[in-house]
Amino acid sequence: GESVGLHLPTLSVQEGDNSIINCAYSNSASDYFIWYKQESGKGPQFIIDIRSNMDKRQGQRVTVLLNKTVKHLSLQIAATQPGDSAVYFCAETGAQKLVFGQGTRLTINP
Amino acid sequence: DGGITQSPKYLFRKEGQNVTLSCEQNLNHDAMYWYRQDPGQGLRLIYYSQIVNDFQKGDIAEGYSVSREKKESFPLTVTSAQKNPTAFYLCASSITPPGTSHSNQPQHFGDGTRLSIL
């Protein structure tokens, strides 16, 4: 069945370093992927999305990479800041609904 | 500003009581969704609605009910049949349902309602 999972449940990085959060998905028919950021006590906030006809998309300080061959998605955050501390979720489109991964908690060390 | 408003922010339920969580959006979105989030977990889909007066069960619909009488409103009732209702409930909307070939759009979320048992 469909599943979206993350390789690491927690990630700790030094302030100013780049962060890479990974996600594996199992449905090869999925054609749309989204990254969300969720801060404590709040709803998920849209960060960036990518469609399956692309392998890379860049936003402000963020880049999403899609490798359809190995069904892998990653989120790269450049120059990580304290405000980036949150839980990050990937999601894929499948069967008229989004399927969410478990999430990765990103913590920033000063 | 357009957005999704969930209320109340905190809600307490007594044994055997039904409670209703409100979700309103002024984004003119067609589709609306309810998710449940447990501590340290991802989001699980309870119900979703692609259009007014229509809704479908998600992965964990048992013990919940919804209605979609207006485009902008999608209330969720947690019934007494839901034996473990303590969770963070999130409402979302999107301009078109995912899986639509001509456009996949992100879901936009409210800030949630935290439901606890008295």
CSV table of C-alpha atoms in Angstrom, one decimal:
chain,number,residue,atom,x,y,z
A,1,GLY,CA,0.0,0.0,0.0
A,2,GLU,CA,0.9,3.6,0.0
A,3,SER,CA,3.4,4.8,2.6
A,4,VAL,CA,5.5,7.8,3.0
A,5,GLY,CA,8.3,7.7,5.6
A,6,LEU,CA,11.3,9.5,6.8
A,7,HIS,CA,14.7,8.1,7.3
A,8,LEU,CA,15.5,10.0,10.5
A,9,PRO,CA,13.0,11.1,13.2
A,10,THR,CA,15.3,13.8,14.6
A,11,LEU,CA,18.0,16.0,13.1
A,12,SER,CA,20.3,18.3,14.9
A,13,VAL,CA,22.4,20.9,13.1
A,14,GLN,CA,24.6,23.9,13.9
A,15,GLU,CA,23.2,27.3,13.2
A,16,GLY,CA,24.4,28.5,9.8
A,17,ASP,CA,24.9,25.0,8.5
A,18,ASN,CA,22.8,23.4,5.8
A,19,SER,CA,20.1,20.9,6.7
A,20,ILE,CA,19.0,18.0,4.7
A,21,ILE,CA,15.8,16.1,5.5
A,22,ASN,CA,15.0,12.9,3.7
A,23,CYS,CA,11.8,11.1,2.8
A,24,ALA,CA,11.0,7.8,1.1
A,25,TYR,CA,7.8,7.1,-0.7
A,26,SER,CA,6.4,3.8,-2.0
A,27,ASN,CA,3.7,4.8,-4.6
A,28,SER,CA,5.5,5.1,-7.9
A,29,ALA,CA,2.3,6.6,-9.4
A,30,SER,CA,2.4,9.7,-7.1
A,31,ASP,CA,2.9,12.8,-9.1
A,32,TYR,CA,2.9,15.6,-6.6
A,33,PHE,CA,4.9,16.1,-3.4
A,34,ILE,CA,4.8,18.7,-0.7
A,35,TRP,CA,7.0,19.7,2.3
A,36,TYR,CA,5.4,21.2,5.3
A,37,LYS,CA,6.8,22.8,8.4
A,38,GLN,CA,5.0,22.5,11.7
A,39,GLU,CA,5.9,24.5,14.8
A,40,SER,CA,4.7,23.5,18.2
A,41,GLY,CA,1.0,24.0,18.8
A,42,LYS,CA,0.4,25.2,15.2
A,43,GLY,CA,-0.9,23.7,12.0
A,44,PRO,CA,1.5,22.6,9.2
A,45,GLN,CA,2.7,25.4,7.0
A,46,PHE,CA,3.4,24.9,3.3
A,47,ILE,CA,7.1,25.2,2.4
A,48,ILE,CA,7.5,24.0,-1.1
A,49,ASP,CA,6.1,21.5,-3.6
A,50,ILE,CA,7.3,19.6,-6.6
A,51,ARG,CA,5.6,17.7,-9.4
A,52,SER,CA,6.9,14.5,-10.8
A,53,ASN,CA,7.9,16.0,-14.1
A,54,MET,CA,10.7,17.9,-12.2
A,55,ASP,CA,13.7,16.7,-10.2
A,56,LYS,CA,14.6,19.9,-8.5
A,57,ARG,CA,12.8,23.0,-7.3
A,58,GLN,CA,14.2,26.0,-5.4
A,59,GLY,CA,12.6,28.4,-3.1
A,60,GLN,CA,13.9,31.0,-0.7
A,61,ARG,CA,16.7,29.1,1.2
A,62,VAL,CA,15.0,25.8,0.5
A,63,THR,CA,15.4,23.3,-2.3
A,64,VAL,CA,13.5,20.1,-2.9
A,65,LEU,CA,15.0,17.2,-4.8
A,66,LEU,CA,13.0,14.4,-6.2
A,67,ASN,CA,14.6,11.1,-7.3
A,68,LYS,CA,11.8,9.0,-8.9
A,69,THR,CA,14.2,6.1,-9.7
A,70,VAL,CA,14.6,5.3,-6.0
A,71,LYS,CA,11.4,7.1,-4.8
A,72,HIS,CA,13.2,9.5,-2.6
A,73,LEU,CA,12.5,13.1,-1.7
A,74,SER,CA,14.7,15.5,0.2
A,75,LEU,CA,14.4,19.0,1.6
A,76,GLN,CA,17.5,21.1,1.8
A,77,ILE,CA,17.6,24.2,4.0
A,78,ALA,CA,20.5,26.6,3.5
A,79,ALA,CA,22.1,28.5,6.3
A,80,THR,CA,19.8,27.0,9.0
A,81,GLN,CA,18.4,29.6,11.4
A,82,PRO,CA,16.9,29.2,14.9
A,83,GLY,CA,13.5,29.9,13.4
A,84,ASP,CA,13.8,26.8,11.3
A,85,SER,CA,13.4,24.6,14.4
A,86,ALA,CA,10.2,22.6,13.8
A,87,VAL,CA,8.9,19.3,12.6
A,88,TYR,CA,9.1,18.8,8.9
A,89,PHE,CA,6.6,16.5,7.0
A,90,CYS,CA,6.7,15.3,3.5
A,91,ALA,CA,3.4,14.4,1.7
A,92,GLU,CA,2.6,12.7,-1.6
A,93,THR,CA,-0.6,12.7,-3.6
A,94,GLY,CA,-2.3,9.3,-3.8
A,95,ALA,CA,-5.8,8.2,-4.4
A,96,GLN,CA,-7.5,11.6,-4.0
A,97,LYS,CA,-5.8,12.4,-0.8
A,98,LEU,CA,-2.4,13.4,0.6
A,99,VAL,CA,-0.4,10.7,2.4
A,100,PHE,CA,1.9,12.2,5.1
A,101,GLY,CA,5.1,10.9,6.5
A,102,GLN,CA,5.9,10.6,10.2
A,103,GLY,CA,7.9,13.8,10.4
A,104,THR,CA,11.4,14.8,11.3
A,105,ARG,CA,12.2,17.1,14.2
A,106,LEU,CA,14.9,19.7,13.3
A,107,THR,CA,16.7,21.3,16.2
A,108,ILE,CA,19.3,24.1,15.8
A,109,ASN,CA,22.4,24.2,18.0
A,110,PRO,CA,23.7,27.7,18.6
B,1,ASP,CA,-6.5,38.1,5.0
B,2,GLY,CA,-7.8,34.7,3.7
B,3,GLY,CA,-7.2,31.6,5.8
B,4,ILE,CA,-8.6,28.8,7.8
B,5,THR,CA,-10.0,29.3,11.2
B,6,GLN,CA,-10.5,26.5,13.7
B,7,SER,CA,-12.3,26.9,17.0
B,8,PRO,CA,-12.0,26.4,19.8
B,9,LYS,CA,-8.3,26.2,20.3
B,10,TYR,CA,-8.8,23.9,23.3
B,11,LEU,CA,-11.7,21.7,24.0
B,12,PHE,CA,-12.6,19.3,26.8
B,13,ARG,CA,-15.0,16.4,26.5
B,14,LYS,CA,-16.9,14.6,29.2
B,15,GLU,CA,-17.6,10.9,29.1
B,16,GLY,CA,-20.4,10.1,26.7
B,17,GLN,CA,-20.5,13.5,25.3
B,18,ASN,CA,-20.4,14.6,21.6
B,19,VAL,CA,-18.4,17.6,20.8
B,20,THR,CA,-18.2,19.6,17.6
B,21,LEU,CA,-15.0,21.3,16.2
B,22,SER,CA,-15.5,24.2,13.9
B,23,CYS,CA,-13.6,24.9,10.7
B,24,GLU,CA,-14.2,27.9,8.5
B,25,GLN,CA,-12.3,29.0,5.4
B,26,ASN,CA,-12.6,32.1,3.3
B,27,LEU,CA,-10.2,30.9,0.6
B,28,ASN,CA,-13.0,29.8,-1.7
B,29,HIS,CA,-11.5,26.3,-1.8
B,30,ASP,CA,-13.6,23.4,-3.0
B,31,ALA,CA,-12.0,20.6,-0.9
B,32,MET,CA,-11.8,20.4,2.9
B,33,TYR,CA,-10.2,17.9,5.2
B,34,TRP,CA,-10.0,16.8,8.8
B,35,TYR,CA,-6.9,15.2,10.2
B,36,ARG,CA,-6.0,13.8,13.6
B,37,GLN,CA,-2.5,14.1,14.9
B,38,ASP,CA,-1.2,12.2,18.0
B,39,PRO,CA,2.0,13.2,19.8
B,40,GLY,CA,5.1,12.6,17.8
B,41,GLN,CA,3.0,11.2,14.9
B,42,GLY,CA,2.1,12.3,11.4
B,43,LEU,CA,-1.4,13.3,10.2
B,44,ARG,CA,-4.1,10.7,9.7
B,45,LEU,CA,-7.1,11.5,7.5
B,46,ILE,CA,-10.5,11.4,9.2
B,47,TYR,CA,-12.9,12.7,6.6
B,48,TYR,CA,-12.7,14.8,3.5
B,49,SER,CA,-15.1,16.7,1.3
B,50,GLN,CA,-14.5,17.6,-2.4
B,51,ILE,CA,-17.7,19.6,-2.8
B,52,VAL,CA,-20.7,20.9,-0.9
B,53,ASN,CA,-23.1,18.3,0.4
B,54,ASP,CA,-20.6,15.5,-0.3
B,55,PHE,CA,-17.9,13.9,1.9
B,56,GLN,CA,-16.0,10.7,2.1
B,57,LYS,CA,-14.4,8.7,5.0
B,58,GLY,CA,-10.7,8.8,5.4
B,59,ASP,CA,-8.5,6.3,7.1
B,60,ILE,CA,-9.9,6.7,10.7
B,61,ALA,CA,-13.5,7.8,10.3
B,62,GLU,CA,-15.0,5.6,13.0
B,63,GLY,CA,-16.4,7.6,15.9
B,64,TYR,CA,-16.5,10.8,13.9
B,65,SER,CA,-19.1,12.6,11.7
B,66,VAL,CA,-19.0,15.6,9.4
B,67,SER,CA,-21.3,17.8,7.4
B,68,ARG,CA,-20.6,20.1,4.4
B,69,GLU,CA,-23.7,22.3,4.1
B,70,LYS,CA,-21.7,25.4,3.0
B,71,LYS,CA,-18.5,25.7,0.9
B,72,GLU,CA,-16.7,27.6,3.6
B,73,SER,CA,-17.6,25.4,6.6
B,74,PHE,CA,-16.7,21.8,7.5
B,75,PRO,CA,-17.5,21.0,11.1
B,76,LEU,CA,-16.3,17.8,12.7
B,77,THR,CA,-18.2,16.0,15.5
B,78,VAL,CA,-16.3,13.7,17.8
B,79,THR,CA,-19.0,11.3,19.1
B,80,SER,CA,-19.1,9.2,22.2
B,81,ALA,CA,-18.2,6.2,20.1
B,82,GLN,CA,-14.7,7.6,19.7
B,83,LYS,CA,-13.1,5.9,22.7
B,84,ASN,CA,-9.7,7.7,22.4
B,85,PRO,CA,-10.5,11.2,21.3
B,86,THR,CA,-7.5,13.0,22.9
B,87,ALA,CA,-5.5,14.4,20.0
B,88,PHE,CA,-4.7,17.5,18.0
B,89,TYR,CA,-7.3,18.0,15.2
B,90,LEU,CA,-6.3,19.8,12.1
B,91,CYS,CA,-8.6,21.1,9.3
B,92,ALA,CA,-7.3,21.9,5.9
B,93,SER,CA,-8.5,23.0,2.5
B,94,SER,CA,-7.3,23.0,-1.1
B,95,ILE,CA,-8.5,24.6,-4.2
B,96,THR,CA,-9.0,21.3,-5.9
B,97,PRO,CA,-8.9,17.8,-4.6
B,98,PRO,CA,-5.5,16.1,-4.9
B,99,GLY,CA,-5.2,13.6,-7.7
B,100,THR,CA,-6.9,15.9,-10.2
B,101,SER,CA,-4.9,15.6,-13.3
B,102,HIS,CA,-5.0,19.3,-14.4
B,103,SER,CA,-3.9,20.7,-11.1
B,104,ASN,CA,-2.5,19.5,-7.8
B,105,GLN,CA,-2.5,22.1,-5.2
B,106,PRO,CA,-1.2,22.2,-1.6
B,107,GLN,CA,-3.5,21.9,1.3
B,108,HIS,CA,-3.6,24.9,3.7
B,109,PHE,CA,-4.1,24.2,7.4
B,110,GLY,CA,-5.7,25.9,10.3
B,111,ASP,CA,-3.9,26.1,13.7
B,112,GLY,CA,-5.8,23.1,15.2
B,113,THR,CA,-8.0,22.3,18.1
B,114,ARG,CA,-6.6,20.3,21.0
B,115,LEU,CA,-9.2,18.0,22.4
B,116,SER,CA,-8.8,16.4,25.8
B,117,ILE,CA,-10.9,14.2,28.1
B,118,LEU,CA,-12.2,15.4,31.4
